[in-house]
Short mmCIF file of C-alpha atoms in Angstrom, two decimals:
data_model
loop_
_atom_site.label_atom_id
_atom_site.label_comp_id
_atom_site.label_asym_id
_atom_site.label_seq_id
_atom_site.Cartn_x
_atom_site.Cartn_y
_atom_site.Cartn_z
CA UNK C 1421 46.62 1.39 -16.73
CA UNK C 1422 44.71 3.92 -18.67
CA UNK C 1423 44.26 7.55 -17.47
CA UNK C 1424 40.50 8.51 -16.82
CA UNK C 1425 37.78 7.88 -19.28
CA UNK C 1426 34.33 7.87 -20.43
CA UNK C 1427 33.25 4.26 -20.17
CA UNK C 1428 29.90 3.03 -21.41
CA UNK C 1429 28.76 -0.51 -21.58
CA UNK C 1430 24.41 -2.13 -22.30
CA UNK C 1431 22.74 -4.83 -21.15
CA UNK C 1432 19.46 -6.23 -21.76
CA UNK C 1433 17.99 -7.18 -19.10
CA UNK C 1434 14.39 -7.23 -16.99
CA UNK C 1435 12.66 -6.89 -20.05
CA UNK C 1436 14.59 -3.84 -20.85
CA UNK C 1437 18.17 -2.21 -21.94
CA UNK C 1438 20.22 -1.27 -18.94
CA UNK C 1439 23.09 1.49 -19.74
CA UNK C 1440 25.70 1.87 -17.61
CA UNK C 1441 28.32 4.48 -17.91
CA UNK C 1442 30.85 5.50 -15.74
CA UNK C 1443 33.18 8.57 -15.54
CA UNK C 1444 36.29 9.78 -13.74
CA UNK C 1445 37.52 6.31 -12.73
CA UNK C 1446 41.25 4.47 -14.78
CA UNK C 1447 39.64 2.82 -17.80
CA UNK C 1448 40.81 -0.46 -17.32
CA UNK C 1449 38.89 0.00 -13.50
CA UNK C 1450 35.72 0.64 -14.62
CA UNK C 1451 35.79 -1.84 -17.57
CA UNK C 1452 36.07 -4.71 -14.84
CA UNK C 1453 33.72 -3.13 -12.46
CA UNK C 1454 30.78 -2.97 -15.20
CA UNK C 1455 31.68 -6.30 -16.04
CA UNK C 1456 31.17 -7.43 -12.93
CA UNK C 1457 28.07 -5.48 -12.21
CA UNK C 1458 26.29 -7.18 -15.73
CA UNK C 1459 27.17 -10.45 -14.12
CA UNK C 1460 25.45 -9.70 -11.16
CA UNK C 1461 22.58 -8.04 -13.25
CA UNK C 1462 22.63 -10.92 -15.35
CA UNK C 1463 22.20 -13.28 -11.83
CA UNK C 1464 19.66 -11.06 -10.62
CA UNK C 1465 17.63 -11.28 -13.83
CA UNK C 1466 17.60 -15.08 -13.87
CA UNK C 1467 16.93 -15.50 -9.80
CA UNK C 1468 14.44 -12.93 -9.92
CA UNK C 1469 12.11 -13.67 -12.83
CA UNK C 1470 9.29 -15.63 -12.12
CA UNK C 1471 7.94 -17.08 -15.77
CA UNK C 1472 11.39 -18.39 -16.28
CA UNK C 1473 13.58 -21.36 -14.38
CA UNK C 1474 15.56 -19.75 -11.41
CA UNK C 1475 14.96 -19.29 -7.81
CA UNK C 1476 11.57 -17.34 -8.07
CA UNK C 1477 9.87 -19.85 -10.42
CA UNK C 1478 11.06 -22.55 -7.84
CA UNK C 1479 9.70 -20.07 -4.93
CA UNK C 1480 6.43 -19.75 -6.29
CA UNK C 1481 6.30 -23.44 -7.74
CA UNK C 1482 6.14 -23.95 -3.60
CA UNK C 1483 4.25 -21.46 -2.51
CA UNK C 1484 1.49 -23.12 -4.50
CA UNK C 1485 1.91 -26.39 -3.37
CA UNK C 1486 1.81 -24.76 0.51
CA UNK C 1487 5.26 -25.47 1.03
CA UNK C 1488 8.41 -23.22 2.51
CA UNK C 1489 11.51 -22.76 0.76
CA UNK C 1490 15.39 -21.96 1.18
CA UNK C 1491 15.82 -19.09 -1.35
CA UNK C 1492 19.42 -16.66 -1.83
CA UNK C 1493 19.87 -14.52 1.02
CA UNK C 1494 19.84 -11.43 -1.58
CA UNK C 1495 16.60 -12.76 -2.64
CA UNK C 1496 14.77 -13.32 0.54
CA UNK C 1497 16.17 -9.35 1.40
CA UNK C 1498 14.33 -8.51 -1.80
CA UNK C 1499 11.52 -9.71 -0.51
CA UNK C 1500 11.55 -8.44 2.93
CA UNK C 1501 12.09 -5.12 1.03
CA UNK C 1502 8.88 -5.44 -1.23
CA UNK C 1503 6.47 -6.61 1.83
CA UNK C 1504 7.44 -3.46 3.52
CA UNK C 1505 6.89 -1.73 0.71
CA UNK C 1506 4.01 -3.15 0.20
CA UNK C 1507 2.86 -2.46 3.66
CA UNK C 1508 3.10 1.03 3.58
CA UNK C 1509 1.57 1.23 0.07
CA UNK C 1510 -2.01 -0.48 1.71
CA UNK C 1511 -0.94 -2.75 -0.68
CA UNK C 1512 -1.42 -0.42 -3.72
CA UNK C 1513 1.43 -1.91 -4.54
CA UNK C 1514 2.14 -5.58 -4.23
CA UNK C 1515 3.96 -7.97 -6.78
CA UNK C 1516 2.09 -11.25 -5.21
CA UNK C 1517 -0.25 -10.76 -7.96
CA UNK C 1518 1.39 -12.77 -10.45
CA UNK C 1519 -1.34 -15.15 -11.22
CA UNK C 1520 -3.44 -11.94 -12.22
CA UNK C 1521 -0.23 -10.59 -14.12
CA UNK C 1522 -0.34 -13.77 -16.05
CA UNK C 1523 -4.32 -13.61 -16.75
CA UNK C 1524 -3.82 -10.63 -18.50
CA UNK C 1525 -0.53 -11.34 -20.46
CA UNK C 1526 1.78 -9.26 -19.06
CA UNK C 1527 4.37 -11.64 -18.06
CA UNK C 1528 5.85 -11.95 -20.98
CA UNK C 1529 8.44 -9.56 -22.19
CA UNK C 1530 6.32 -8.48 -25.21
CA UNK C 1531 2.77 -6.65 -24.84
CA UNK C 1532 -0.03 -9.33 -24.92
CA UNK C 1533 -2.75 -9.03 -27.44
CA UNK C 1534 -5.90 -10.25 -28.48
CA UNK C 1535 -9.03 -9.15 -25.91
CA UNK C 1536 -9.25 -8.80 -22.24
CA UNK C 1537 -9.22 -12.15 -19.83
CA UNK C 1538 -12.86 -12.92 -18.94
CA UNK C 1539 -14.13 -11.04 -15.67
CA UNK C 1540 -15.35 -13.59 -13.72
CA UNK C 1541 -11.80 -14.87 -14.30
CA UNK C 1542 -10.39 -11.81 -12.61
CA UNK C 1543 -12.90 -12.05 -9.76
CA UNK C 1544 -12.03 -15.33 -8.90
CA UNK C 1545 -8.22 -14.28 -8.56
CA UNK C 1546 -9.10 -11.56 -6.87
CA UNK C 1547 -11.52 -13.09 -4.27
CA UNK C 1548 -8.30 -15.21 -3.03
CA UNK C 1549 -6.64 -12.05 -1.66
CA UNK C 1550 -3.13 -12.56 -2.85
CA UNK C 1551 -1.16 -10.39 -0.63
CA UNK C 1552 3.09 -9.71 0.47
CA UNK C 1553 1.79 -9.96 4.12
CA UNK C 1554 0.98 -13.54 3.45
CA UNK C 1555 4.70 -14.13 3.03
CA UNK C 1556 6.53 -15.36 6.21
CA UNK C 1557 10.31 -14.99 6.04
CA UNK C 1558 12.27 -16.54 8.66
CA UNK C 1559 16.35 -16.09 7.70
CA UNK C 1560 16.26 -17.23 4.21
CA UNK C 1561 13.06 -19.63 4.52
CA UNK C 1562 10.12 -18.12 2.75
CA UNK C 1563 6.47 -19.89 3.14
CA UNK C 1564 3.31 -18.10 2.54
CA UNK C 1565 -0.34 -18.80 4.43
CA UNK C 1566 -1.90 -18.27 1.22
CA UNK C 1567 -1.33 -20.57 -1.50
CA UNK C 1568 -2.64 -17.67 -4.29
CA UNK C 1569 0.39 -16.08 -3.51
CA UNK C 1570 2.42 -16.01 -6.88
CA UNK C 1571 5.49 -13.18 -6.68
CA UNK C 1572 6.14 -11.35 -9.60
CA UNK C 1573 8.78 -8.56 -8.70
CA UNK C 1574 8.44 -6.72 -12.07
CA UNK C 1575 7.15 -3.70 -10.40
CA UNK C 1576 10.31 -2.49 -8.09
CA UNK C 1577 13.02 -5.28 -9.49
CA UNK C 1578 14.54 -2.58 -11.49
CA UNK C 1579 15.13 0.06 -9.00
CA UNK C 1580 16.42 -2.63 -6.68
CA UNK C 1581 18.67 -3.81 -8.93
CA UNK C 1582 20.21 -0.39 -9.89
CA UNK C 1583 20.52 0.26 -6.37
CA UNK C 1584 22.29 -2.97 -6.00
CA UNK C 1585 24.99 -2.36 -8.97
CA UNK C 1586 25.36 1.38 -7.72
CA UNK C 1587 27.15 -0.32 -4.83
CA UNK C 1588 29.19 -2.67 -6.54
CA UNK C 1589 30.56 0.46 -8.54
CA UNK C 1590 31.26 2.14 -5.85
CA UNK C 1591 32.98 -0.83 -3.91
CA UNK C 1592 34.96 -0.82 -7.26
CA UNK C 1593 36.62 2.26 -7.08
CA UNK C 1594 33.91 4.29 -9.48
CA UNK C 1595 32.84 6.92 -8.35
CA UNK C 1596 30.80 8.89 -10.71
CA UNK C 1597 28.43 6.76 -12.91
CA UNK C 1598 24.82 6.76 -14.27
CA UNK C 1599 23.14 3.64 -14.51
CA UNK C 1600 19.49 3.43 -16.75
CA UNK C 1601 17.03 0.61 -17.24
CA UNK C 1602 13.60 1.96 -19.14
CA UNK C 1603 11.97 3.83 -16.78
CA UNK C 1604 14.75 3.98 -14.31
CA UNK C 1605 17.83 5.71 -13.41
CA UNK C 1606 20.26 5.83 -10.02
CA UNK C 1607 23.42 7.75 -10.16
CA UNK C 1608 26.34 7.81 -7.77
CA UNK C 1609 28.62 10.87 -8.15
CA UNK C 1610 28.63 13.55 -10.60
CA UNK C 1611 28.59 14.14 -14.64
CA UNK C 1612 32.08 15.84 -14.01
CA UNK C 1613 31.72 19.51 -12.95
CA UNK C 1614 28.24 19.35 -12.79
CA UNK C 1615 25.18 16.74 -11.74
CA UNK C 1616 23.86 14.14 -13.83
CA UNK C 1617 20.62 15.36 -15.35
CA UNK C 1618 17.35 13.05 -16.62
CA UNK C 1619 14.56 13.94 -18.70
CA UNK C 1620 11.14 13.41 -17.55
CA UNK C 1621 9.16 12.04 -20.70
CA UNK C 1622 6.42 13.41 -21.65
CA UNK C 1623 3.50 10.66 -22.44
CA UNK C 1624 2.13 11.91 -24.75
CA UNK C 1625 4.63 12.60 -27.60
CA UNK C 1626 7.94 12.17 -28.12
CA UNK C 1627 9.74 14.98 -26.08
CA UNK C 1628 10.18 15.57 -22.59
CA UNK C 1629 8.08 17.46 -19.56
CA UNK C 1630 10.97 18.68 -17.51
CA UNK C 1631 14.21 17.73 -16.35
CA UNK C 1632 15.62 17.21 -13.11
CA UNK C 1633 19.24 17.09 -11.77
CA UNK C 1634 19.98 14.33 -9.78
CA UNK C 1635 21.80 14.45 -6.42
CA UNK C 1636 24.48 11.53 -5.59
CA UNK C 1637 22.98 8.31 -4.64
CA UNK C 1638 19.34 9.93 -6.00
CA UNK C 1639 16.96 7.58 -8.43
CA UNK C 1640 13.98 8.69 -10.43
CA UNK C 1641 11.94 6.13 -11.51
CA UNK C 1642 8.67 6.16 -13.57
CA UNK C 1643 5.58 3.99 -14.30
CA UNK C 1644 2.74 4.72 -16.78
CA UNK C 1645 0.63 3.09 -19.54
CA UNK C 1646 2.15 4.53 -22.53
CA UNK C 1647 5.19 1.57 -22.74
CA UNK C 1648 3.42 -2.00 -21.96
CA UNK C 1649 -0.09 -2.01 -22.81
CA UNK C 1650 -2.76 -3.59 -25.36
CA UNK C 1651 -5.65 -1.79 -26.68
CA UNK C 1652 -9.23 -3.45 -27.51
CA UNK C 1653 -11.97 -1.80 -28.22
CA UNK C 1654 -10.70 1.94 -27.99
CA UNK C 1655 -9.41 0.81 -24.53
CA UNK C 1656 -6.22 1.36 -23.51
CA UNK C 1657 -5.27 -1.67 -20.96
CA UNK C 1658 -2.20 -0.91 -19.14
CA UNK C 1659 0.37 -3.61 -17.15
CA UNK C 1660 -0.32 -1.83 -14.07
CA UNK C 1661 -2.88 -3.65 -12.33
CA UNK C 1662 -5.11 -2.44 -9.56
CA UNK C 1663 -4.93 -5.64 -6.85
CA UNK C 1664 -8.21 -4.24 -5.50
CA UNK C 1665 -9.77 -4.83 -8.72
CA UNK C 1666 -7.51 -6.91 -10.69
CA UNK C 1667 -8.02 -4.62 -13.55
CA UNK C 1668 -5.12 -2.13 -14.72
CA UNK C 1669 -5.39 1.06 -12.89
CA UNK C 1670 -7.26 3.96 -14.73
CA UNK C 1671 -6.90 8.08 -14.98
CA UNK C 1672 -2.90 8.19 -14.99
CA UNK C 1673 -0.70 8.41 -17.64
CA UNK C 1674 2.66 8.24 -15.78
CA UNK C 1675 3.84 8.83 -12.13
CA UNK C 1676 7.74 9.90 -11.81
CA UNK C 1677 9.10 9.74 -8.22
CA UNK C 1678 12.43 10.81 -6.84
CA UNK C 1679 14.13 9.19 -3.84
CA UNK C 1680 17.22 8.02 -2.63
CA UNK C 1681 16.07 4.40 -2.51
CA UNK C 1682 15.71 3.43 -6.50
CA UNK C 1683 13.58 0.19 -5.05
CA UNK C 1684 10.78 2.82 -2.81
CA UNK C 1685 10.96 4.84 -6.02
CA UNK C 1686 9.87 2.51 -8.46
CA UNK C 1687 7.82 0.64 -6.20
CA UNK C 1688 6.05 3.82 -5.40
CA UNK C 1689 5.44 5.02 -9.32
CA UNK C 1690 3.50 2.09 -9.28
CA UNK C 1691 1.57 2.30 -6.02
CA UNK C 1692 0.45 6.41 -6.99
CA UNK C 1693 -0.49 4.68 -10.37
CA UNK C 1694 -2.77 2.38 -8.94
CA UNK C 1695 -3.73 5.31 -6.32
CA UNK C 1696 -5.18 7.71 -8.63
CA UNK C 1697 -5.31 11.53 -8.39
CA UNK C 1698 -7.28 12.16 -5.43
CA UNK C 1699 -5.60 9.26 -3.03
CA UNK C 1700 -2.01 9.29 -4.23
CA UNK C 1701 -0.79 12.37 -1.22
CA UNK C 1702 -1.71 9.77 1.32
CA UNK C 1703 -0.01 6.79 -0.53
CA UNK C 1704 2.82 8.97 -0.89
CA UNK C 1705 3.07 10.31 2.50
CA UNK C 1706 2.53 6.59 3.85
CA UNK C 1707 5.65 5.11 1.59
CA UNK C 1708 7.90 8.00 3.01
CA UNK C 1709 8.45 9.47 -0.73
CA UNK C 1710 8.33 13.70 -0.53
CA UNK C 1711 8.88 13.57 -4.49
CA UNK C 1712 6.39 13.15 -6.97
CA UNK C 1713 5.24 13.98 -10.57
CA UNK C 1714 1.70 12.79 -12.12
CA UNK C 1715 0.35 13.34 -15.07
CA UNK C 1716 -3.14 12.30 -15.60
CA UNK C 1717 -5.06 10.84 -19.06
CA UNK C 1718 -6.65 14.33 -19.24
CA UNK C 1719 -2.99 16.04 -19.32
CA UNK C 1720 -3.13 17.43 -16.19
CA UNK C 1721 0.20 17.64 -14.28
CA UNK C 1722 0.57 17.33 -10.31
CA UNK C 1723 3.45 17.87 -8.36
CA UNK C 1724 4.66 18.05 -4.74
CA UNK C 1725 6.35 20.86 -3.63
CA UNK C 1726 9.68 18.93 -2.95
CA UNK C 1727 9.74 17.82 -7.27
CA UNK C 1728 8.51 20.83 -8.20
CA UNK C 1729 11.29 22.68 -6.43
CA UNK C 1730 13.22 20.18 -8.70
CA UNK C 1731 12.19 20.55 -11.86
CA UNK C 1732 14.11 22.31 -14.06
CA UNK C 1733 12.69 23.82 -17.55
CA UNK C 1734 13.17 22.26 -21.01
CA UNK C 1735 12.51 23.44 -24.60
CA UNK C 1736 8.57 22.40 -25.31
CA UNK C 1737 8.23 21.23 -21.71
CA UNK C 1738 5.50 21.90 -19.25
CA UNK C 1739 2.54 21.20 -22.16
CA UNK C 1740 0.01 22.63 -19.10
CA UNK C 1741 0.48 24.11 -16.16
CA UNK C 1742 2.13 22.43 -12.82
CA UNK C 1743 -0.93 21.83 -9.63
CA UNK C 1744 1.21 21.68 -6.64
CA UNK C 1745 -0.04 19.32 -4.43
CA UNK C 1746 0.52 19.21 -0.70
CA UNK C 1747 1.51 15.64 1.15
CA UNK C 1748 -0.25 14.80 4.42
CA UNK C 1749 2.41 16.01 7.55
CA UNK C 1750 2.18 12.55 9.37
CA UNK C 1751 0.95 9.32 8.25
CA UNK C 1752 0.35 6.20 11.17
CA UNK C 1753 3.01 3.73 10.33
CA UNK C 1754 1.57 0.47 8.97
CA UNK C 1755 0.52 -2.50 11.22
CA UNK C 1756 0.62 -4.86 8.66
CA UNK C 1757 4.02 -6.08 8.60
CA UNK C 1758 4.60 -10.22 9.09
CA UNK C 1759 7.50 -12.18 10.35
#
């Protein structure tokens, strides 16, 4: 068996390349533990996509049709997950918008174009009140009270799934490893003597904000409109979409949020997104994340005090000035949980 080693393997996968790489652990080891993970990734990506044949499409095939299904036990978790999530979002967040996902053409794995779906279109998707608290999960049988329901877990599938193959690696005997997928990274371990460290891109141009050093088990994960969008008419129409409107969310460029939970972290880039810059401390406060970068479409920068005190300085970083911004001290926990 081979000594130690640099290992690095890529995967495309949820509509993006996922990097793994792995340090410290006998070659040969964390060869067969990647491989193992990318099969699991590769599972995950199948099970969990819903504009393709697998589990979800077959979920949400009955769902409309007002029937209950049998799904995985890892998938009816995932879903447990995201309507708690969604929950304490005030469902800001909430992937059981797929049907308005799919009216404006971001389902697919390339950026729609062509012009905006007609608005009395949207209303009428909107006026059925798709919502994760419709979902009832009892074991691994998932029904839903609302037949609008359509899941699309786009929005926090990443950041689960990284969380998920963390584990794997570490059941494997790895030890130190980064894993990346687009906006996404969770690391367990170190980069050797010192901590893995991530960029923070800046939106604007090609370059970076800041960086920030992650701690063991730590994810950042970020969301903006500068990666999956379609512009018409001067307008800039991102894939994050506002369920309170059904129109993609306005005034933010990109939200980056640090947690130990890569699933609450990207699921909460998207619900301070949809927020905005005057609602996103209470959002933040209510999903438990004490992390938080925005940058707005006017190029201001807003931070909590818990990023900022993570942010480290990078050659043509910080293009304006950092707004610390304090988080509400408690938050009522939500009532809006279901079975």
């Amino acid at each position: 068996m081979r000594g130690p080693a640099e290992v690095r393997e890529t995967f495309y996968l949820f509509g993006t390349l996922v990097e793994i790489e792995a340090r410290g652990a006998p070659e040969r080891v964390a060869r067969e533990a990647i491989a193992r993970v990318g099969q699991r990734l590769q599972a995950a990506h199948k099970d969990w996509h819903a504009w393709r044949p697998g589990e979800l499409e077959s979920l949400n095939a009955a769902l409309a049709a007002g029937e209950s299904r049998t799904v995985e036990a890892g998938l009816a978790a995932l879903l447990r997950e995201g309507r708690a999530l969604s929950c304490a979002s005030g469902g800001l967040f909430d992937p059981a918008i797929g049907r308005l996902i799919e009216a404006w053409g971001f389902h697919a794995d390339v950026p729609p174009d062509g012009a905006p779906p007609p608005a009395a279109a949207i209303a009428a998707l909107v006026a059925r009140h798709p919502r994760m608290t419709d979902l009832t999960i009892t074991g691994d049988e998932v029904r839903s009270d609302n037949p609008a329901v359509q899941l699309d877990l786009g929005a926090f599938a990443k950041g689960a799934a990284l969380d998920l193959a963390a584990e794997d690696l570490r059941a494997a005997g790895v030890q130190d490893a980064v894993l990346n997928a687009g906006g996404g990274v969770k690391v367990i371990g170190r980069h050797g003597a010192r901590p893995w460290r991530v960029a923070i891109r800046d939106p604007f141009q090609w370059g970076v904000v800041a960086a920030v050093s992650l701690r063991p088990g730590e994810a950042l994960h970020t969301s903006g409109n500068y990666e999956r969008y379609f512009d018409e008419g001067g307008v800039r129409f991102s894939h994050i979409i506002d369920p309170r409107t059904g129109r993609p969310m306005q005034g933010i460029v990109s939200v980056s949020v640090l947690d130990p939970s890569g699933a609450r972290a990207d699921a909460a880039a998207t619900a301070l997104a949809v927020a905005g810059p005057v609602e996103w401390p209470q959002v933040a406060a209510a999903m438990g994340v004490r992390a938080v970068l925005m940058i707005t479409d006017d190029g201001s920068i807003l931070a909590t005090q818990a990023m900022h005190e993570r942010l480290e300085p990078v050659p043509g970083g910080f293009p304006a000035p950092v707004r610390i911004v304090a988080l509400p001290e408690a938050v009522p926990p939500p009532a809006c949980a279901n079975g």
